[in-house]
Tab-separated table of C-alpha atoms and ligand atoms in Angstrom:
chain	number	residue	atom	x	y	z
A	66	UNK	CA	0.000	0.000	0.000
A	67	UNK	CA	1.298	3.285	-1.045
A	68	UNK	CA	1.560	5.575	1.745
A	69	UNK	CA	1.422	9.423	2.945
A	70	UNK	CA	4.390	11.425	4.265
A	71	UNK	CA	3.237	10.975	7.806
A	72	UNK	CA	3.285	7.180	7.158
A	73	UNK	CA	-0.726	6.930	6.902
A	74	UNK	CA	-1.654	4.783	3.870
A	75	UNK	CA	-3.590	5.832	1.170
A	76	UNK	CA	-6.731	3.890	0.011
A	77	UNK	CA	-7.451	3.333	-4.079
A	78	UNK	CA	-8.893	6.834	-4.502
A	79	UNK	CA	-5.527	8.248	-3.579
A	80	UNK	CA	-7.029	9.950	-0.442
A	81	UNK	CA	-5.717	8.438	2.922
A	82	UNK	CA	-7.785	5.356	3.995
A	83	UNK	CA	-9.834	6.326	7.350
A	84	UNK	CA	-11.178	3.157	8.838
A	85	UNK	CA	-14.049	5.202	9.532
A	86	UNK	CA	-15.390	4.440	13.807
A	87	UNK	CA	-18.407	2.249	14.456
A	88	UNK	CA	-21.475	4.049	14.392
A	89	UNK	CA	-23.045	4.864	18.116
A	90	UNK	CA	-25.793	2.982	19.099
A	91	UNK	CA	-29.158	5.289	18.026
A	92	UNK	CA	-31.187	5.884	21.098
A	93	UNK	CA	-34.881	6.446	19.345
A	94	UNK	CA	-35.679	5.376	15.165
A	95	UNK	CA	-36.194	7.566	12.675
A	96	UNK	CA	-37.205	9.863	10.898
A	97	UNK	CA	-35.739	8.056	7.856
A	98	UNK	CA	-32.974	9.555	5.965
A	99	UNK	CA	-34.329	8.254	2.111
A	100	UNK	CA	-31.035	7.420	-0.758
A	101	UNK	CA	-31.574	6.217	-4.201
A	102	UNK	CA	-29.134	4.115	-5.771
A	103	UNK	CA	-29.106	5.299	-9.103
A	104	UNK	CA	-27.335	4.715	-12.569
A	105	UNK	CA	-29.275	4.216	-15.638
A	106	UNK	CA	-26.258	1.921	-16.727
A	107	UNK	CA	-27.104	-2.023	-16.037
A	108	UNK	CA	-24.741	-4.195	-13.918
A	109	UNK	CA	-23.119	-1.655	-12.041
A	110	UNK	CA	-23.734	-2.899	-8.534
A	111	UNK	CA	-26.632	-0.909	-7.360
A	112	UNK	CA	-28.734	-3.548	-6.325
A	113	UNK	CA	-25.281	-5.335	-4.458
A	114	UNK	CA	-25.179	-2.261	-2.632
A	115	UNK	CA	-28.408	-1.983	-2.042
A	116	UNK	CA	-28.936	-5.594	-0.572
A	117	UNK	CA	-25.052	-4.895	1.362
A	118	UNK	CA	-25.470	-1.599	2.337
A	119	UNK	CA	-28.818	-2.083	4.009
A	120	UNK	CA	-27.472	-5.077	6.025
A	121	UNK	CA	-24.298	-3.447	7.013
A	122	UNK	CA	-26.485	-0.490	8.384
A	123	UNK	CA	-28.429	-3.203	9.928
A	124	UNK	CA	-26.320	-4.577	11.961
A	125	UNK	CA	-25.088	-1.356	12.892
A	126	UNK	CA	-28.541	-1.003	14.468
A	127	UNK	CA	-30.286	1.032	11.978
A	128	UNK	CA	-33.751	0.617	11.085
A	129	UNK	CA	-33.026	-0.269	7.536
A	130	UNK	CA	-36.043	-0.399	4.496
A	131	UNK	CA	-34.797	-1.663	1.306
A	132	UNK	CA	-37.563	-0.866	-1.666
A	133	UNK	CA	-37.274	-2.681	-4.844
A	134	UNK	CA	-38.081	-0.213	-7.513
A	135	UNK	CA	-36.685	-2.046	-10.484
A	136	UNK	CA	-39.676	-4.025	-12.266
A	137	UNK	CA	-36.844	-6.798	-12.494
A	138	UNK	CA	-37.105	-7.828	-9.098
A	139	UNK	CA	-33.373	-8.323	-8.600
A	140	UNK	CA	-33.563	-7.120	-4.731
A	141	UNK	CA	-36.252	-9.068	-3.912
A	142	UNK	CA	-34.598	-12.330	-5.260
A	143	UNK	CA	-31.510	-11.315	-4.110
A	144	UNK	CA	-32.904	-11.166	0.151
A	145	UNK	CA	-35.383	-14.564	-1.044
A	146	UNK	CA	-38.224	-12.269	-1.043
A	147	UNK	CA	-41.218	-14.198	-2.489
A	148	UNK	CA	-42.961	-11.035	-5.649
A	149	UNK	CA	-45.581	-12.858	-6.493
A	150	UNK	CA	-49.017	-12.752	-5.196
A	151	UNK	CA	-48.095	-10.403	-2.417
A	152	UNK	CA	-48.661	-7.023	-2.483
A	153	UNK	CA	-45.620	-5.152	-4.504
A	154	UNK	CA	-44.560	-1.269	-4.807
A	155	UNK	CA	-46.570	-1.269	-7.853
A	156	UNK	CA	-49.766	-1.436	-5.491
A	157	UNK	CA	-48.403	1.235	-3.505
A	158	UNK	CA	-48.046	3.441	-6.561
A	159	UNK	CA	-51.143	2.845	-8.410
A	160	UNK	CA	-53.746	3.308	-5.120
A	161	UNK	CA	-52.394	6.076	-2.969
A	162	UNK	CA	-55.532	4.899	-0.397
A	163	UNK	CA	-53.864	1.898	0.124
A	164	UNK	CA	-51.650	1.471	3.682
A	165	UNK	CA	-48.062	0.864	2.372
A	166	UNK	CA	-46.938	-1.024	5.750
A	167	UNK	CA	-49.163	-3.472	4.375
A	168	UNK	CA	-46.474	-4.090	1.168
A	169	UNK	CA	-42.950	-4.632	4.102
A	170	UNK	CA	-41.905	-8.092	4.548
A	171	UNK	CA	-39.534	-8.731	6.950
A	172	UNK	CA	-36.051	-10.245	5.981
A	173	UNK	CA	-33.679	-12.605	7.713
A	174	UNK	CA	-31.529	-10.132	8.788
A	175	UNK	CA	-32.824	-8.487	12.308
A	176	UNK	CA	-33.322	-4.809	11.497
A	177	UNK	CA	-34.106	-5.091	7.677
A	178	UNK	CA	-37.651	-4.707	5.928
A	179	UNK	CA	-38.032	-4.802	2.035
A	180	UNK	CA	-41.338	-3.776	-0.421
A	181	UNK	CA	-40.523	-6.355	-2.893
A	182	UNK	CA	-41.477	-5.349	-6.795
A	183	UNK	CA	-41.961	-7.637	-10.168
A	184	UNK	CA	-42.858	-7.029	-13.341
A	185	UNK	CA	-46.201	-5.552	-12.441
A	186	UNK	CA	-43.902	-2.452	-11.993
A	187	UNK	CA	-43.289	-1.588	-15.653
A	188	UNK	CA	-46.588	-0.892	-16.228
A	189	UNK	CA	-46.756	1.716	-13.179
A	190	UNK	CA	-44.339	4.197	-15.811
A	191	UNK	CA	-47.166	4.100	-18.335
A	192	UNK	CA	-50.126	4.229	-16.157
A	193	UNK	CA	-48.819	7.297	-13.896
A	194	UNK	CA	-47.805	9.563	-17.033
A	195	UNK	CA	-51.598	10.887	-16.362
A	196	UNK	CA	-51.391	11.422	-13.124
A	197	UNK	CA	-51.489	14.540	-10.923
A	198	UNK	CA	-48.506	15.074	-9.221
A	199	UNK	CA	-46.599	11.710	-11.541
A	200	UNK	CA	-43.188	12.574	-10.502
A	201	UNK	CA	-43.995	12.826	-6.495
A	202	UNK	CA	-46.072	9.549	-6.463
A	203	UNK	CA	-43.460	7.428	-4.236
A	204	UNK	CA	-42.299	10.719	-2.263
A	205	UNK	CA	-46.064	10.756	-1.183
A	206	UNK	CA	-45.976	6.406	-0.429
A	207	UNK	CA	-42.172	6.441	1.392
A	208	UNK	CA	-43.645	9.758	3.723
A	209	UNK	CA	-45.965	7.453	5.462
A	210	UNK	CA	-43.394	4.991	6.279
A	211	UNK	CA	-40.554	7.382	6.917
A	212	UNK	CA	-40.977	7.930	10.961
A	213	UNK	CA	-40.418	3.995	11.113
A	214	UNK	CA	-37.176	3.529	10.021
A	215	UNK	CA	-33.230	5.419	10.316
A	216	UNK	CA	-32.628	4.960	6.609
A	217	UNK	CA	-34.501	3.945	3.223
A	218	UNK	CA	-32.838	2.469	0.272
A	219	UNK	CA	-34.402	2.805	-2.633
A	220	UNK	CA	-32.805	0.191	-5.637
A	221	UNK	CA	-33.085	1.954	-8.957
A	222	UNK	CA	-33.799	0.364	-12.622
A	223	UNK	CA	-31.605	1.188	-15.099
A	224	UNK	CA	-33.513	4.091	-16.694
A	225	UNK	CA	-33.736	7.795	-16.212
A	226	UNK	CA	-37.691	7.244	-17.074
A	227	UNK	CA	-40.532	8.697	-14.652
A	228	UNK	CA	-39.747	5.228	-11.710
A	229	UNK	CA	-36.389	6.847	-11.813
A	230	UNK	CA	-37.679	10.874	-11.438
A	231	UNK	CA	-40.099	9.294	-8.731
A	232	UNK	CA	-36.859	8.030	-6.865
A	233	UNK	CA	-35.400	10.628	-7.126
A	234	UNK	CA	-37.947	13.163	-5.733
A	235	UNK	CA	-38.605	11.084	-2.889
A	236	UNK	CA	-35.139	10.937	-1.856
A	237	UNK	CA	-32.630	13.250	0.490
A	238	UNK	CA	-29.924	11.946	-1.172
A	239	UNK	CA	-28.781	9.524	-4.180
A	240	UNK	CA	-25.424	7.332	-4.343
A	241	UNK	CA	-24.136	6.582	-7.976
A	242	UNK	CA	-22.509	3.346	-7.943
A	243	UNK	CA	-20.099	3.125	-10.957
A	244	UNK	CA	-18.276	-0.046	-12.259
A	245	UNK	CA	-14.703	0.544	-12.716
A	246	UNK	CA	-14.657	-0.351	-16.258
A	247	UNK	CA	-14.497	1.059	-19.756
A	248	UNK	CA	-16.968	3.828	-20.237
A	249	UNK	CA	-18.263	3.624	-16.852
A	250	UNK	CA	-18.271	7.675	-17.082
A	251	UNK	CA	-20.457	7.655	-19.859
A	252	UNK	CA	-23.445	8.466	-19.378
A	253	UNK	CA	-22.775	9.676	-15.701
A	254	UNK	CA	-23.131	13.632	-16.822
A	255	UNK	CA	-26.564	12.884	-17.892
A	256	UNK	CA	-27.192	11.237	-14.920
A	257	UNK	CA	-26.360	14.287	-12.936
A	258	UNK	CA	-27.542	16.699	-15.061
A	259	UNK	CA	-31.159	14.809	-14.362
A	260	UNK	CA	-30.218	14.891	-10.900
A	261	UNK	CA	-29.648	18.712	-11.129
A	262	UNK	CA	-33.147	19.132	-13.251
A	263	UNK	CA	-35.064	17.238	-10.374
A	264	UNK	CA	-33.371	19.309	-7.477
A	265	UNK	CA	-34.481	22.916	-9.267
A	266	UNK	CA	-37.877	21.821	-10.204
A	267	UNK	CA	-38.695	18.968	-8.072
A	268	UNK	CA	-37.021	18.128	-4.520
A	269	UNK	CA	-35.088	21.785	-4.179
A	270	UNK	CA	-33.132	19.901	-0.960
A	271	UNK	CA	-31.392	16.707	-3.213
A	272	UNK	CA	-27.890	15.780	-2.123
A	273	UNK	CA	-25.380	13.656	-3.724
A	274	UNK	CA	-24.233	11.751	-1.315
A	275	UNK	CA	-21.652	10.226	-3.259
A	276	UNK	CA	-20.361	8.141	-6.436
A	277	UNK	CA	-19.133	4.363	-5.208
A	278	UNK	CA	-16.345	2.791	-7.370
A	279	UNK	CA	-17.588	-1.317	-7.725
A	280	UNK	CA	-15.989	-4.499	-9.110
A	281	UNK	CA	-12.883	-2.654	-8.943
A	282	UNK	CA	-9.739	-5.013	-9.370
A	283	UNK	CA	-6.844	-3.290	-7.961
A	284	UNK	CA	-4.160	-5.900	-10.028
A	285	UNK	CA	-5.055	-4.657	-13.277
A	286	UNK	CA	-3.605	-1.000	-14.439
A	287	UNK	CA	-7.059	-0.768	-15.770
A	288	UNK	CA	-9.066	-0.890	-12.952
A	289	UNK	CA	-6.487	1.997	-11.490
A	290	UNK	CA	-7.050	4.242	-14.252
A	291	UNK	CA	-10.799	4.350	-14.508
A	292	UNK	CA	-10.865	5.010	-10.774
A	293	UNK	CA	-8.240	7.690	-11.214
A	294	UNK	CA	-10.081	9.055	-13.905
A	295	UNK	CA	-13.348	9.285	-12.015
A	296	UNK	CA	-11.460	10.583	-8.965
A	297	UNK	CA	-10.203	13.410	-11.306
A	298	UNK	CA	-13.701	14.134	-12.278
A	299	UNK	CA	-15.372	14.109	-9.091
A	300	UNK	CA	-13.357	14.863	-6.387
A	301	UNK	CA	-14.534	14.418	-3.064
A	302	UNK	CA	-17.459	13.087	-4.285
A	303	UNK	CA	-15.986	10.194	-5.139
A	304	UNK	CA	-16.523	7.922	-1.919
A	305	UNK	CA	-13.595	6.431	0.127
A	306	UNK	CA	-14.649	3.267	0.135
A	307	UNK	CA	-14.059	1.132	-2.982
A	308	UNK	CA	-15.979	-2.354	-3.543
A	309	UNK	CA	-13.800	-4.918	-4.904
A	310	UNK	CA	-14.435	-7.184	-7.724
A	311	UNK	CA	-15.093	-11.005	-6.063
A	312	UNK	CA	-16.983	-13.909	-7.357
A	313	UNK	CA	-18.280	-14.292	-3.852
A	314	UNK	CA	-21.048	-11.955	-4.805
A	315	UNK	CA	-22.938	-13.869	-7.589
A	316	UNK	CA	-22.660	-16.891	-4.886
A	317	UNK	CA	-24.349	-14.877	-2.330
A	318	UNK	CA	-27.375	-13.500	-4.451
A	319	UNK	CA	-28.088	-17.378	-5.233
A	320	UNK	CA	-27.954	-18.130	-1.732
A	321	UNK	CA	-30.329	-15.291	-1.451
A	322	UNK	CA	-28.325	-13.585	1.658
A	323	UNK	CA	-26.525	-10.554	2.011
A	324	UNK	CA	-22.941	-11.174	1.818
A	325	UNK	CA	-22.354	-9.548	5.389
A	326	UNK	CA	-24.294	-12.808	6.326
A	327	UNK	CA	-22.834	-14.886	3.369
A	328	UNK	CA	-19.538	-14.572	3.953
A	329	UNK	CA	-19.126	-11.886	6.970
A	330	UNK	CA	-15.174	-11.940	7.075
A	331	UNK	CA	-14.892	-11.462	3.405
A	332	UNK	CA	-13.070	-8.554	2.195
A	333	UNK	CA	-15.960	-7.431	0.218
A	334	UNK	CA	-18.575	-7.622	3.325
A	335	UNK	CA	-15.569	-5.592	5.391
A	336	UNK	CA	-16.534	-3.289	2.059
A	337	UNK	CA	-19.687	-2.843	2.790
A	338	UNK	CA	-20.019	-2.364	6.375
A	339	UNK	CA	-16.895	0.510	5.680
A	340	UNK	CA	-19.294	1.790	3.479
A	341	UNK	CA	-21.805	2.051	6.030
A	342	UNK	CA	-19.322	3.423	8.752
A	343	UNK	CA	-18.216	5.984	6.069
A	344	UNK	CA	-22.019	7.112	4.909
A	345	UNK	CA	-22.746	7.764	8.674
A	346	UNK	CA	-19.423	9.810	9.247
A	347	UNK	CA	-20.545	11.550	6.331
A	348	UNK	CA	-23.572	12.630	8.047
A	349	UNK	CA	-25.459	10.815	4.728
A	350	UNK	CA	-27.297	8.144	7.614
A	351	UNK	CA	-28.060	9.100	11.032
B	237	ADP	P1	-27.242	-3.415	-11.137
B	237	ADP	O1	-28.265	-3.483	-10.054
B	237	ADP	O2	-26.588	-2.065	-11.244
B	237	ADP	O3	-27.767	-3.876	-12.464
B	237	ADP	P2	-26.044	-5.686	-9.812
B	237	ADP	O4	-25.839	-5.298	-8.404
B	237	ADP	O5	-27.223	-6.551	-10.111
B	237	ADP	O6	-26.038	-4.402	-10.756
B	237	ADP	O7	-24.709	-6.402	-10.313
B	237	ADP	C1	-24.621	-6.956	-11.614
B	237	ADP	C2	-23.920	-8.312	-11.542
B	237	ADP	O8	-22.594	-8.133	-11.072
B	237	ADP	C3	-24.577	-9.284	-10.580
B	237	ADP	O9	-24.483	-10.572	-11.133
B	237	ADP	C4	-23.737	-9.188	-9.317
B	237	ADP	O10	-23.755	-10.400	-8.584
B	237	ADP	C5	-22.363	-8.883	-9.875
B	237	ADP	N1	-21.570	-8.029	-8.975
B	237	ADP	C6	-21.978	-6.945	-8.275
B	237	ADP	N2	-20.969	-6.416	-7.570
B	237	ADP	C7	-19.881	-7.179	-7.833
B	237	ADP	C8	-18.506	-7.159	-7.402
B	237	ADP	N3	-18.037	-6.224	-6.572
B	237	ADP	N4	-17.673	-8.112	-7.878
B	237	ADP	C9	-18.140	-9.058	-8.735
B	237	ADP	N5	-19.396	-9.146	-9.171
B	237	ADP	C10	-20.273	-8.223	-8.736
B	238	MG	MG1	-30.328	-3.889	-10.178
């Protein structure tokens, strides 16, 4: 590891690695803090972080709701979350009457709730075009569940489309995860220019809480030079905490666990759970 002057050693970003401290035990629950985890590029890792990050904050003792908001399902499957014949987010969405603690299913992690979604969901983006209000539909669903939880993750499709706009107006903050690959910046200006649109027009206090380099493989000069590239970009935006590439993570979403219950000593669950420590020292999770 290369290191500072002062002898501390610098993590992949080139910044010097803080372990970040474990996160003091909350003494009351929410109001939730809400993040989307957004890209409209596929495969990326946003639904990995989703399922990781919201266990991690778990066991931190955070009252953690994971909502599946890609029609795809991928959360759902990936925490063994039954989608069909239950009631989904697409409910939620389509009858604002209806109570939305009715859609939480509990998970096998202590702490963590998820609304699952399926398919259903990709009609929701045509049906809601005529609605009053389309863009604020979820803001209105994830208000009544807010004072329940510390933190909701919201797990994005890969689309800048109206689901995505809904995310994003319900949400405090959004993290872009971003696969250290070639032309992972492309299409990432779009994606915060539409993250700029929503904050004038839409949700006036929307914070990026930060872009999180995935599948990053430190051996290969490639890997390096994407991440410096993105750290050139985006500065201290660019989150500390870098999740490395490991087939242990296909092998957990079959098992349908978290990988912090998976394979807790695993470099990429000590990831995750840095991730965590490092989104509360940011102030991003209470
Ligand atoms: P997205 O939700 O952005 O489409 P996923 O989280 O579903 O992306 O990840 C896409 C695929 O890559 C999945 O098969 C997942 O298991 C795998 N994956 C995610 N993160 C990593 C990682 N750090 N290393 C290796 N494979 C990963
Ligand atoms: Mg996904």
């Amino acid at each position: 590891m290369v290191k500072t002057k002062d002898d501390t050693p610098l993590g992949p970003t080139g910044r010097p690695y803080h372990g970040f401290p474990t996160p003091p035990a909350l003494i009351g629950h929410g109001p939730a803090r809400i993040i989307a985890l957004c890209n409209q590029k596929g495969g990326v890792g946003k639904t990995t972080t989703t399922i990781n990050l919201a266990a991690s904050l778990a066991d931190y003792g955070r009252k953690v709701l994971a909502v599946d908001f890609d029609p795809q399902g991928a959360l759902s499957a990936g925490l063994a979350i039954p989608t069909h014949d239950v009631p989904t987010i697409y409910e939620l969405l389509i009858d604002s009457r209806r109570d939305p603690h009715t859609a939480i299913v509990p998970t096998a992690v202590e702490n963590l709730d998820v609304i699952p979604a399926n398919i259903d969901l990709s009609a929701a983006e045509v049906q809601l075009v005529s609605e009053v209000a389309r863009e604020s539909i979820l803001s209105g669903v994830l208000r009544k569940l807010a004072p329940d939880y510390d933190v909701i993750l919201i797990d994005c499709q890969p689309s800048l489309g109206l689901l995505t706009v809904n995310a994003l107006t319900a949400s405090h903050g959004v993290v872009v995860p971003l696969e250290c690959e070639f032309f992972a910046l492309r299409g990432v200006a779009l994606l915060i220019e539409t993250i700029d649109k929503v904050r004038d027009r839409l949700n006036p206090s929307l914070t990026l809480d930060g872009l999180l380099a995935t599948m990053y493989d430190a051996r290969t000069l490639h890997s390096r030079e994407v991440l410096e590239r993105v750290v050139e970009a985006f500065g201290d935006d660019v989150l500390e905490t870098v999740i490395g590439r490991t087939v242990k993570f296909p092998d957990a979403s079959v098992s349908g666990v978290p990988i912090t219950e998976f394979a807790p000593g695993h470099a990429a669950a000590q990831a995750y759970r840095r991730l965590a420590r490092e989104l509360v020292a940011r102030g991003a999770v209470a």
